[in-house]
Structures are given as C-alpha cells and as structure tokens.
C-alpha cells in the first residue's frame, strides 16, 4: 500500500463513511438510500434520544454529503432500459438480456472503481481494478451493439479513466475527499502559519540556487519525508472525519508536492534515475 511518496510504509486504514455510521439511528440504516438521506436532512435522525424532537445531532454536513455521494447509486435492483428486466445493484449489466446499462452520474470515483472509500489505498489493487474495467468497457466489445449501448460503454470508460487518474495520486485524492465533504480547498480560502510559509520560501530558494545533483537529491529526500508525514496526518484526519484539520494539512501537502515536482523536473532534465 502506497501513497506514491516512497518510502511511506504504513498509515491508518479507516473509512470516512463507516467511521460515522454510529451517529445514525438504527431505524435509519435502511437499504433505501434516498429515504435515509432525506430523513437525515429533514431532522428525523437521532443522537442520544433526540429522535422526533427536531434537534439535529452533532453530525457534520460533510458526512451527510458523503452519505449521498457514496451510496446514491442505491441498493437493490434497477430496471433495464432495453428489456425492462431487473439489473442487480452490484453490476452494470442486465441479468436478462445482458445489455450494458447507462452510467449513474451520481456515483463517486470510489464507487465507479469498486473500491472502499479510504484515503490510503492500495495503488496496485487500484491499477488492477482499472485494467479490468477498461477491458470490460473497451469499444471493441461493443462494435456490434446498438449506438446507444456503444455510447454507454464510452461513458463508463471515460468515468473509469477520470476516477483512476484522480485516485492514483494522493494530492488529487485528498482534494477529491474535500470536494466530497463539501469543503473544497479553494485558493486564498485558508490561512497557514507564517512560519510554515517562510519555511516553504526558504526551501524554494535553496532549490533555485542548487547547482549539483547531490544538493537537489538531498532537498528531495527531506521533502519526501515531510510529505509522507503530512499524508499520514491527512489520512488520520479523514479517518476521524476532522475535515477542518484535513483542509489545513492538504493545503500544506500542496506546497510540498510543488517542491516534489520541481525536484523531479530537475532530475529529468539532468538524466538522474532513481
């Protein structure tokens, strides 16, 4: 399992979604996701006996949105566009006529790729999922199908590509988590410690003045170590649904990732191979 900045060995593994299901009333943990989400928004949820009193429990809006975007594909069968037969929730193909179904535009990247919603993911497993789905939706497999089904295959393939590109890189993945939580990281919308910004400026100056391979690689090693620590902090924050802390950590990650890219650019220009 890797976050792409070697040699990070291990970080926490807990799902944002599962971490917070304890806050919902058992009666609301139903298979009908639409009813569940509506009930939460309507204030019919409970925490320590508040059911029916119109008082909302201390559950953040981020989790409410995560419920919607993560489970919006629904649980239970759908109806096939072609034969009106049942389409099981765990497949994109009709159980009767085997036709590919249209893409559900509400599904998030994790759902599209069929992986658990964790910040720290196994990138090798992610790649295997990606390759399998790309084969499943390859245009050649639908060349004799109707234009409508060919378009469905194109839509699914595009969604798989987009999801894979986003989740493969830890920075993009972190930003996507914040988007799902309803608190995107916008430029100029978060204040960072002046000391942190000064440290970043000093590293950039050191990198700009570097003339030797050894100096740049030394900067790169220090930077990678810091990045790995911040990625662990981000994973911990996302796991306990501390979105505000996650936003601050991810903002710092973006700065150090910029340095990471500069180091890699220097290495490529000078033919340095790890």
Short mmCIF file of C-alpha atoms in Angstrom, two decimals, residues 11 21 26 44 59 72 75 86 90-91 100 103-104 127 165 185 188:
data_model
loop_
_atom_site.label_atom_id
_atom_site.label_comp_id
_atom_site.label_asym_id
_atom_site.label_seq_id
_atom_site.Cartn_x
_atom_site.Cartn_y
_atom_site.Cartn_z
CA UNK A 11 -0.79 4.75 7.53
CA UNK A 21 -22.49 5.35 10.77
CA UNK A 26 -30.57 2.08 13.64
CA UNK A 44 -35.57 12.80 11.62
CA UNK A 59 -23.14 15.13 12.67
CA UNK A 72 -26.51 7.39 -4.31
CA UNK A 75 -29.14 -0.65 -3.05
CA UNK A 86 -34.01 -6.38 -13.24
CA UNK A 90 -23.65 -4.79 -7.97
CA UNK A 91 -23.40 -4.90 -11.78
CA UNK A 100 -24.86 -2.60 -20.58
CA UNK A 103 -23.78 5.34 -16.22
CA UNK A 104 -25.21 6.67 -12.96
CA UNK A 127 -4.41 -0.44 -11.11
CA UNK A 165 -6.41 9.49 -12.63
CA UNK A 185 -9.78 23.67 -0.89
CA UNK A 188 -6.85 32.02 -0.68
#
